[in-house]
Short mmCIF file of C-alpha atoms and ligand atoms in Angstrom, two decimals:
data_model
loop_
_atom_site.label_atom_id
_atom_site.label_comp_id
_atom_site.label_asym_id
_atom_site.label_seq_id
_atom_site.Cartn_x
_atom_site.Cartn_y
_atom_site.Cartn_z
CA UNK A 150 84.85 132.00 104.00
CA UNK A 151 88.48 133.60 104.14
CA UNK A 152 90.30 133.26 100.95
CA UNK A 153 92.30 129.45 101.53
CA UNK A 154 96.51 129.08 101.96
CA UNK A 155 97.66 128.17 98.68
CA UNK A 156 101.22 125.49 99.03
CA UNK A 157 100.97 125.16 94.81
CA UNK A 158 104.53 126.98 94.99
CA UNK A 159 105.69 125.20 98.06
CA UNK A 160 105.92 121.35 97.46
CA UNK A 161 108.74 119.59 96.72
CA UNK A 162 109.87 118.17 93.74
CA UNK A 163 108.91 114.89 94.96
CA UNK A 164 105.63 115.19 96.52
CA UNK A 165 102.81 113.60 94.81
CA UNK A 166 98.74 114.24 94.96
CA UNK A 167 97.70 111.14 96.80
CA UNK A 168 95.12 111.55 98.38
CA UNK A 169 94.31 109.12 101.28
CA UNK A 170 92.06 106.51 99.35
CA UNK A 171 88.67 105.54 100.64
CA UNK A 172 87.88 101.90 99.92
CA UNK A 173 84.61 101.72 98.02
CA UNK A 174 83.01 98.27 99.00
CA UNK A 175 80.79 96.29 96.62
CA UNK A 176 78.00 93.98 98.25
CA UNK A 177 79.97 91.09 97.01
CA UNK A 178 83.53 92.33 98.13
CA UNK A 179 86.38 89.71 96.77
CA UNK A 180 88.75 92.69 96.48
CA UNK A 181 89.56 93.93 99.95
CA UNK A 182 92.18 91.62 101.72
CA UNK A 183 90.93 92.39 105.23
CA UNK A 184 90.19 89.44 107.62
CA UNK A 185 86.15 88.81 108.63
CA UNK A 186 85.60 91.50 110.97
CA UNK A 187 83.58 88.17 112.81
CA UNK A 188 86.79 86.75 113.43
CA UNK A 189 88.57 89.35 115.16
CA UNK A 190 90.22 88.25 118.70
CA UNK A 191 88.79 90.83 120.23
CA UNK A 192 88.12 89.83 123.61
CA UNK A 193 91.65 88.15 123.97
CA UNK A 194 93.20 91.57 122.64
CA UNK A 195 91.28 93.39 125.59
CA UNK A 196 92.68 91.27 127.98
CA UNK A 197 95.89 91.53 126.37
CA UNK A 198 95.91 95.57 126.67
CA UNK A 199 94.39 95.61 130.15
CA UNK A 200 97.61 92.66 131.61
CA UNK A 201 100.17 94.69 129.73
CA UNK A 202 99.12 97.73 130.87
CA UNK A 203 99.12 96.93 134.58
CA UNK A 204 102.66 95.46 134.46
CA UNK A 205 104.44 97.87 131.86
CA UNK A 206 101.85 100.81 131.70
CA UNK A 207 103.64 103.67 133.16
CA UNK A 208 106.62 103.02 130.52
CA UNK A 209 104.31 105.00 127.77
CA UNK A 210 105.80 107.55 129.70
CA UNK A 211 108.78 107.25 127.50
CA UNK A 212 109.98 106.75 123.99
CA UNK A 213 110.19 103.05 123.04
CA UNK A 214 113.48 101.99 122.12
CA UNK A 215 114.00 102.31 118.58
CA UNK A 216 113.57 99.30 116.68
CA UNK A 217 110.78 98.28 118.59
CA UNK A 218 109.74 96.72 121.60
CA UNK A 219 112.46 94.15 122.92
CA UNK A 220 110.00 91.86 124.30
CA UNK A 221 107.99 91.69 121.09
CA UNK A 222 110.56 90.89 118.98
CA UNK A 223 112.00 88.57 121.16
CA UNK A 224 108.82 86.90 121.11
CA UNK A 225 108.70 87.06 117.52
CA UNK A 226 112.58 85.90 116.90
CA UNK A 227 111.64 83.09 119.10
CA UNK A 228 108.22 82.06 116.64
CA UNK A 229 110.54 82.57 113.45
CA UNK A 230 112.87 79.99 114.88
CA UNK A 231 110.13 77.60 115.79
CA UNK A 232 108.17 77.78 112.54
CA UNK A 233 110.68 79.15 110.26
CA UNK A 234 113.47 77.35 111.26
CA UNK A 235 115.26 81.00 111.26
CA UNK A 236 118.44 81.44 113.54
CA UNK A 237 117.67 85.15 114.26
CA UNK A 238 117.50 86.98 117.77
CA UNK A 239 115.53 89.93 118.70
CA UNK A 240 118.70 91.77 117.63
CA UNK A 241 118.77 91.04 113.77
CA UNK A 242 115.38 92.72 113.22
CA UNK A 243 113.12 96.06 113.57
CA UNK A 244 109.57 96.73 114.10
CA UNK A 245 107.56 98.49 111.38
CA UNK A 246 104.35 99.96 110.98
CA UNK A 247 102.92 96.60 109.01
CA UNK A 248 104.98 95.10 106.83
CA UNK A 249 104.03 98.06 104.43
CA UNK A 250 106.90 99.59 105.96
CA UNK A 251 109.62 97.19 105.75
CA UNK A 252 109.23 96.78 102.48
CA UNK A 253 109.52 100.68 101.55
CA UNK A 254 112.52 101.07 103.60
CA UNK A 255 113.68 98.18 101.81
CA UNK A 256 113.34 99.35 98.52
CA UNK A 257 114.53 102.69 99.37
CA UNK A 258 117.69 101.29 100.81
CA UNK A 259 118.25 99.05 98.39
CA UNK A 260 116.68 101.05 94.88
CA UNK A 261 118.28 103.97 92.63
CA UNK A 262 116.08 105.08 89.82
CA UNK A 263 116.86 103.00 86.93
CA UNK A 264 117.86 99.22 89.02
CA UNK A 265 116.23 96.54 87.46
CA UNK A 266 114.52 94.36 90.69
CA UNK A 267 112.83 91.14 89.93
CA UNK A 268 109.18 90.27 91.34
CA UNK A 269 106.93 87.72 90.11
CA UNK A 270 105.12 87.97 87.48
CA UNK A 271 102.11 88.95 89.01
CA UNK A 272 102.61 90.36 92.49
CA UNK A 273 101.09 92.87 95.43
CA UNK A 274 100.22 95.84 94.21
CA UNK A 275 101.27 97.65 97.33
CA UNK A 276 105.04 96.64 96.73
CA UNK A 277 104.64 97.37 93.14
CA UNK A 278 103.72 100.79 93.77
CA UNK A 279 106.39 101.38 96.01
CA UNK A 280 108.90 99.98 93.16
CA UNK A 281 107.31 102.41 91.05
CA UNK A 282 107.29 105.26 93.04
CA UNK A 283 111.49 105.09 93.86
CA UNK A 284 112.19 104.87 90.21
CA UNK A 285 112.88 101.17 89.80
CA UNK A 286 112.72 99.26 86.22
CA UNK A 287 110.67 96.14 87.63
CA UNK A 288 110.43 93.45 85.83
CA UNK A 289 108.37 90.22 86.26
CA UNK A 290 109.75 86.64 86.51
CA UNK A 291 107.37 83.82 84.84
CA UNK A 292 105.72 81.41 87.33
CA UNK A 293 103.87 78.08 87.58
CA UNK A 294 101.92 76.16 89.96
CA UNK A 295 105.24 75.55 92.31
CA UNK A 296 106.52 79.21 92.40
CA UNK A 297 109.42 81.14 90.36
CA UNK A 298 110.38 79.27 87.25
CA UNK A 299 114.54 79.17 87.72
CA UNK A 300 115.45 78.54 84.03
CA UNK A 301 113.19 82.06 83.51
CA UNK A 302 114.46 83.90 86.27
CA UNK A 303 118.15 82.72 84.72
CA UNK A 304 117.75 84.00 81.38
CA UNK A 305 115.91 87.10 82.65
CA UNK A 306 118.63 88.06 84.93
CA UNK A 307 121.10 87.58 81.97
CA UNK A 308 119.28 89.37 79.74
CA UNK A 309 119.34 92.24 81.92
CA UNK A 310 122.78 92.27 82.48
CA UNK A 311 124.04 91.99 78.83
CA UNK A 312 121.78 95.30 78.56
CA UNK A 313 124.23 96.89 81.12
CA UNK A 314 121.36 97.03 83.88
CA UNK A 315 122.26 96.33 87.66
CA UNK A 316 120.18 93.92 88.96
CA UNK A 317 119.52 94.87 92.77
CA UNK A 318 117.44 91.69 94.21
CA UNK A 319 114.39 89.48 93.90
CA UNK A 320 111.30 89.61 95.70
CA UNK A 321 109.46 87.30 96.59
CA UNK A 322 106.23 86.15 98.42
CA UNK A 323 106.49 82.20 98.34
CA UNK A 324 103.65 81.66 101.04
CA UNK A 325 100.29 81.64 99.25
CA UNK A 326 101.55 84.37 96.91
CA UNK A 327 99.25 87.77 96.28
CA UNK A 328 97.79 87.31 93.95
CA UNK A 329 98.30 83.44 92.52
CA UNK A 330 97.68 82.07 95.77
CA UNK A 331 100.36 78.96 95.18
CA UNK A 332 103.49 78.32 97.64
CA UNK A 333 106.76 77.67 96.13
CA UNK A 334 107.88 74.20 96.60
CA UNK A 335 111.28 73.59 98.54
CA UNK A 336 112.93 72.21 95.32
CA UNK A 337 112.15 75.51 93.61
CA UNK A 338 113.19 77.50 96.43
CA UNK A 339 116.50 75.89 96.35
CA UNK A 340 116.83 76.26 92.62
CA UNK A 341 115.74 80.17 92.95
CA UNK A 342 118.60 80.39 95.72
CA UNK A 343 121.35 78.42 93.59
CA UNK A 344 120.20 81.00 90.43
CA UNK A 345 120.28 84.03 92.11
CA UNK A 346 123.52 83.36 94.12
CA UNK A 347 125.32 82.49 90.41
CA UNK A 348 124.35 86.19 89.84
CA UNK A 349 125.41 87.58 93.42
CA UNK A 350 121.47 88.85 93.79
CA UNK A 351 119.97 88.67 97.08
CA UNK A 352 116.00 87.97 97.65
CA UNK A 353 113.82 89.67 99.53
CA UNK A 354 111.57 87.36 100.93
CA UNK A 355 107.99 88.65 102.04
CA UNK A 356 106.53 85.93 104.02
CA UNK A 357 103.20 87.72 105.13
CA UNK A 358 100.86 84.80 104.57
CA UNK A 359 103.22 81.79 106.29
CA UNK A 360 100.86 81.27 109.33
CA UNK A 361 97.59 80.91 106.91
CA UNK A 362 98.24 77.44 106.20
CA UNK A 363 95.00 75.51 107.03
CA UNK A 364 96.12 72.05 104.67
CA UNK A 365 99.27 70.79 103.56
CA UNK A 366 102.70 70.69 104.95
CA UNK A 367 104.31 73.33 105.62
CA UNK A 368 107.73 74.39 103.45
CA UNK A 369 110.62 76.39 105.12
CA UNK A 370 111.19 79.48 104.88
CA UNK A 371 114.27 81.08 102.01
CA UNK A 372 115.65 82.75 104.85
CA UNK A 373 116.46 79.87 106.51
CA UNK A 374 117.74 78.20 103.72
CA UNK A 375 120.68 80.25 103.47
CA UNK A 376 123.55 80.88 105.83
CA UNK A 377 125.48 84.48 104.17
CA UNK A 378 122.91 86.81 104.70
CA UNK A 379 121.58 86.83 101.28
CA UNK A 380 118.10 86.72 102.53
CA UNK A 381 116.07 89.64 104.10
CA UNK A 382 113.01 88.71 105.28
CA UNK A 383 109.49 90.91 106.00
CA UNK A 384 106.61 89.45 108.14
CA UNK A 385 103.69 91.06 109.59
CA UNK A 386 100.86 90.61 112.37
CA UNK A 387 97.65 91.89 109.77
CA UNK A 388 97.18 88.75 108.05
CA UNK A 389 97.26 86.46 111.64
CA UNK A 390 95.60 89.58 113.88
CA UNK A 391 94.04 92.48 111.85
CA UNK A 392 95.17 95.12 109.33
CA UNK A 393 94.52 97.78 112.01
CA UNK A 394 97.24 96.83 114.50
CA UNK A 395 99.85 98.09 111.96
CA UNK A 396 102.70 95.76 113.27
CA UNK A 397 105.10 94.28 111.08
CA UNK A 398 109.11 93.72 110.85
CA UNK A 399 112.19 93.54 108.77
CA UNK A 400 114.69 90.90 109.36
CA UNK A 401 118.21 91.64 107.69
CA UNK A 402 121.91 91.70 108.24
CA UNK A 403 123.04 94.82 110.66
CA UNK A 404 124.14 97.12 107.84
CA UNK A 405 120.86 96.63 105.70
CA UNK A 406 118.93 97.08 108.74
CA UNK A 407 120.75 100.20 109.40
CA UNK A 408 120.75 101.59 106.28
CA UNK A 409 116.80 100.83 105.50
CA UNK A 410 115.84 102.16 109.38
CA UNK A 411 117.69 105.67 107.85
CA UNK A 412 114.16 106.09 105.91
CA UNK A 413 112.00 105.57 108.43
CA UNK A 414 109.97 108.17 109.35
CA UNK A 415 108.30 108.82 112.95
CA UNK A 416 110.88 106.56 114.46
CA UNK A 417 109.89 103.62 116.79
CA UNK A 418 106.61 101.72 116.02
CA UNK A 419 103.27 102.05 118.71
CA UNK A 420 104.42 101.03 122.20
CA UNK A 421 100.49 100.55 123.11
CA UNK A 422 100.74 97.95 119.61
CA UNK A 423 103.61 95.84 120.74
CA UNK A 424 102.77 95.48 124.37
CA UNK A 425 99.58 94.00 123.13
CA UNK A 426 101.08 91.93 120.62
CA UNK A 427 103.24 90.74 122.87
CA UNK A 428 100.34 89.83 125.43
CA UNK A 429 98.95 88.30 123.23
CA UNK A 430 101.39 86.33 121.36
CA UNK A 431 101.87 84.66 125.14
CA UNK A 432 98.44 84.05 125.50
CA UNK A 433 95.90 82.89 122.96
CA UNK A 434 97.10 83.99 119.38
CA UNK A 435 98.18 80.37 118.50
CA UNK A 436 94.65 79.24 119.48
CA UNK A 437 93.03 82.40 117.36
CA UNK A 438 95.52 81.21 114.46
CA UNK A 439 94.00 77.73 114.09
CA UNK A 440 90.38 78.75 114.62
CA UNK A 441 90.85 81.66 111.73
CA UNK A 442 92.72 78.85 109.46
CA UNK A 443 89.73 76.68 109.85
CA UNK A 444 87.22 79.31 109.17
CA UNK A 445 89.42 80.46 105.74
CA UNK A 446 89.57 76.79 104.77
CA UNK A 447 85.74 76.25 104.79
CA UNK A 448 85.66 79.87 103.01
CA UNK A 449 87.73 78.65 100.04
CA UNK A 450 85.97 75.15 99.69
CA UNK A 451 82.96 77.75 99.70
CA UNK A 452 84.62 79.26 96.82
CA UNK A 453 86.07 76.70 94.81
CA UNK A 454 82.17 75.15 95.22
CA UNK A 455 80.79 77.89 93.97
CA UNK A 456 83.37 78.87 90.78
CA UNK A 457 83.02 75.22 90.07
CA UNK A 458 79.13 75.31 90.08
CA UNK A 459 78.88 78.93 88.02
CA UNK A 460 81.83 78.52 85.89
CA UNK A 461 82.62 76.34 82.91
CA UNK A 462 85.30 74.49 81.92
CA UNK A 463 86.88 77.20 79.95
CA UNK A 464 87.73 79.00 83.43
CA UNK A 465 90.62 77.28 85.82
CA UNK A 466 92.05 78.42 89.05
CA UNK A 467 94.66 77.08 91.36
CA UNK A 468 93.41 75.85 94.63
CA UNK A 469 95.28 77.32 97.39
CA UNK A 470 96.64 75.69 100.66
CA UNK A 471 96.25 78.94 102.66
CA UNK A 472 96.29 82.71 102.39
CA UNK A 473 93.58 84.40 101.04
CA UNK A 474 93.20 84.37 97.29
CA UNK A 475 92.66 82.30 94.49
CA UNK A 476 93.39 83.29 91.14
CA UNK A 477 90.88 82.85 88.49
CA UNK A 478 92.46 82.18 84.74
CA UNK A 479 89.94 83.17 81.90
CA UNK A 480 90.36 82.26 78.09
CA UNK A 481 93.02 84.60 76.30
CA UNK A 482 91.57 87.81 75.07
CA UNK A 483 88.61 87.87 77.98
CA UNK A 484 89.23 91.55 79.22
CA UNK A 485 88.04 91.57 82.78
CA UNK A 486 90.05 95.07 83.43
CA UNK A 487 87.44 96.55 80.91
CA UNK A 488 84.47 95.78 82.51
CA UNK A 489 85.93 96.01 86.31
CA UNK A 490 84.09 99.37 86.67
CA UNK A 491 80.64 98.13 85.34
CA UNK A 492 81.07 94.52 87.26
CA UNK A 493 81.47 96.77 90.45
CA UNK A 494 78.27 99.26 89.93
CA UNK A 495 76.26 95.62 89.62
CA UNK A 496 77.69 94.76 92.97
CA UNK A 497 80.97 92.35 92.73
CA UNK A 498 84.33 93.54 92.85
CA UNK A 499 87.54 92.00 91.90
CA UNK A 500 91.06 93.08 90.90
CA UNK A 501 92.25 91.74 87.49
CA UNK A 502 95.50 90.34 86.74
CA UNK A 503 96.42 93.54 84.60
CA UNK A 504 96.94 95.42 88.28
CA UNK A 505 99.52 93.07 89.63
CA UNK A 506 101.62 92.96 86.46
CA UNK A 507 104.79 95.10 86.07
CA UNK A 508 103.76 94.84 82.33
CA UNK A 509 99.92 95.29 82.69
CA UNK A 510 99.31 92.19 80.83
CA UNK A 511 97.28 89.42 82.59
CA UNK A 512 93.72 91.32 82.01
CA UNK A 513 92.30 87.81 81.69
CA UNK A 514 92.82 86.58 85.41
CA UNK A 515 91.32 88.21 88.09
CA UNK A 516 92.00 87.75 92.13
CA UNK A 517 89.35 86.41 94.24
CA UNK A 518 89.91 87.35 98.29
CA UNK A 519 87.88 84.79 100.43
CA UNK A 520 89.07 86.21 103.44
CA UNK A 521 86.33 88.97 103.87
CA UNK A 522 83.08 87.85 102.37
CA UNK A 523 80.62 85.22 104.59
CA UNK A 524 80.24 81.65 103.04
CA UNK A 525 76.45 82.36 102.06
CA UNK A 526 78.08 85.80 100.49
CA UNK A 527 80.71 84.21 98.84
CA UNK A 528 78.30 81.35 97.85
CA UNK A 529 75.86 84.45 96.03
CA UNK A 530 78.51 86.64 94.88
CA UNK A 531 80.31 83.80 92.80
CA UNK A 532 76.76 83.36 91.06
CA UNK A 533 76.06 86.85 90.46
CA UNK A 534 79.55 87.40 89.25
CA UNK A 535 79.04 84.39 86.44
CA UNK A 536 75.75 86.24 85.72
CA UNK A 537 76.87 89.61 85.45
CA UNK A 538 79.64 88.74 83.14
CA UNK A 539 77.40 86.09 81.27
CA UNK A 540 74.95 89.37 80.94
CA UNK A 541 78.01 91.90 79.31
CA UNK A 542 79.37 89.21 77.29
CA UNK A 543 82.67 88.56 78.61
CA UNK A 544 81.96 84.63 79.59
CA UNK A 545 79.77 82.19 78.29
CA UNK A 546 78.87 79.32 80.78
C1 PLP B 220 102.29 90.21 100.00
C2 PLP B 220 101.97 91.33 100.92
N1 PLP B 220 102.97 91.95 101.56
C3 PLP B 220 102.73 92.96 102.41
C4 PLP B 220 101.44 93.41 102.65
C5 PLP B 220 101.28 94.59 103.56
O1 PLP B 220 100.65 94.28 104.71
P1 PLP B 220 100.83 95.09 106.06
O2 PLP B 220 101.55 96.39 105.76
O3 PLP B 220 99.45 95.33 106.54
O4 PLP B 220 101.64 94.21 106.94
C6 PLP B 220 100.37 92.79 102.01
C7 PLP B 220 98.99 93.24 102.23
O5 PLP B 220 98.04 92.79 101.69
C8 PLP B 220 100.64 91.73 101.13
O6 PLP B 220 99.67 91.08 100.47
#
């Protein structure tokens, strides 16, 4: 073989080795967020590229326009204003490539190395890393069963800026949070509003999980809320459609939008993607919404069932209204980050708390996703995850 190209000499300063991840699945998978590949509209997303198509095919012939689709996000303005109670137009937002994207662009708008930014104290990795990777200090807000605890978030926020830190914004997930799984109550979101406007701090509200309410009533949304712009907003089609559709969007005041659209890279989102969102957003994905809320709900009664019959007393875990997780809390000291690797080789995988922590503390929770995973494999894995920990020591029943 010839001798290979070497680039050692050519990268830039801040290019990292990355490489694109596989996913290595356990037989009892509680780690992956994906949806149940069972569930999957499929047959109402065929239809949905095949109408589309014949109306608006030939258009693929051109570039999209470049925040997205018109018609999607009119569509979508329209849902955030039924179900959000959100006065936005198709105007005040821009496709992304899942709401992955808006929230880098975000944070690279918005982040110079050094800015403190506020997150819960245990949040999604995915925006963690992205913190990370732009330099900012992140620091983690304490929590309780109804969201962000203000008097904490008050004193943390003061803290910070008697240290001579700028404190750039909060972010937040308040529907069935990743990874705690509770929803902020309305009284809290009002409080976390009233705390963070003393301080002039906007939030950042990332609302992925919103439709994945299956009990309960539904709380509005921060964004609507406030009336000065001082909420940006991220939602996203792979928790109500799939992952693989890569559709998401950033809803913000013109100059943020403008300024966070200046990092993105490729420029306008899939035209092929929106036209079938927006096909099926007319027809059907309301329907598939409810059916894939009832099928989670019976998956986390499966779950609760089964922590309930393998674990003791010693173990507690907040019982979510929606979303995907629930978040397991084990006595102090239990180090479930330790024996994550050996769990996984015996065939259950988790993440720990220690992952979603700006601090890497919390090794003694760990994140259950009952998205994924059958009932009879969640009903099995639960066991065999009591077992195998029973069997290393780290729990006794
Ligand atoms: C809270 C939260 N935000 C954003 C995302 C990113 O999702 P996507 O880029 O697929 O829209 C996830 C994915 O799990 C998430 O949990």
């Amino acid at each position: 073989m010839a001798d290979q190209f070497n680039y050692d000499n050519l990268f830039s300063a801040n290019s990292r080795e990355a490489p694109p991840g596989s996913v290595r699945h356990s037989k009892y998978d509680f780690a992956v967020a994906y949806p149940d590949p069972d569930n999957l509209p499929l047959e109402d997303l065929i239809e949905s590229v095949r109408s589309g198509f014949e109306r608006e095919g030939r258009d693929l012939a051109y570039y999209s326009s470049a925040s997205g689709d018109p018609e999607l996000r009119k569509l979508v303005a329209e849902k955030l204003t039924r179900e959000r109670n959100m006065k936005v137009t198709a105007d005040d937002m821009v496709l992304t490539s899942g709401s992955g994207e808006a929230i880098g662009i975000l944070i690279q708008a918005l982040t110079d190395p050094g800015d403190v930014v506020l997150v819960e104290e245990f949040v999604y990795l995915g925006t963690l890393n992205q913190m990370r990777r732009y330099g900012a200090d992140v620091v983690g807000v304490k929590c309780d069963d109804d969201g962000i605890v203000p008097a904490d978030l008050d004193s943390v926020i003061t803290e910070q800026i008697a240290k001579g830190k700028k404190v750039k914004y909060l972010y937040t997930i308040p529907a069935f949070q990743n990874p705690m799984g509770w929803t902020m109550s309305l009284e809290r979101r009002k409080q976390v509003l009233e705390v963070t406007g003393k301080h002039g701090i906007p939030i950042f509200e990332d609302d992925c999980y919103a439709d994945l309410r299956f009990e309960g009533e539904d709380v509005t949304s921060f964004h609507s809320l406030d009336d000065t712009g001082r909420v940006v907003y991220a939602g996203s089609f792979s928790k109500i459609i799939a992952p693989g559709m890569r559709m998401g969007y950033l809803v913000a005041p013109k100059p943020v939008i403008s300024r966070a659209w200046s990092f993105k890279s490729g420029g306008a989102v899939s035209q092929f993607t929106a036209l079938t969102i927006a096909e099926f957003m007319k027809n059907g994905m309301q329907e598939h919404i409810e059916v894939q809320n009832q099928a989670l709900m019976v998956k986390r009664d499966a779950m609760v069932a089964a922590l309930g019959e393998n674990f003791g007393s010693s173990v507690t875990w907040i019982v979510p209204q929606g979303g995907l997780y629930i978040w397991v809390k084990f006595p102090k000291g239990t180090d479930l980050n330790a024996v994550q690797e050996q769990v996984f080789e015996e065939g259950v995988s988790y993440y720990n708390g220690s992952q979603f922590s700006p601090t890497g503390e919390g090794s003694n929770y760990l994140r259950l996703c009952f998205g994924h995973p059958s009932t009879d494999t969640i009903r099995e894995g639960i066991g065999e995850l009591a077992k195998i920990l029973e069997k290393i020591g780290t729990f006794s029943g």
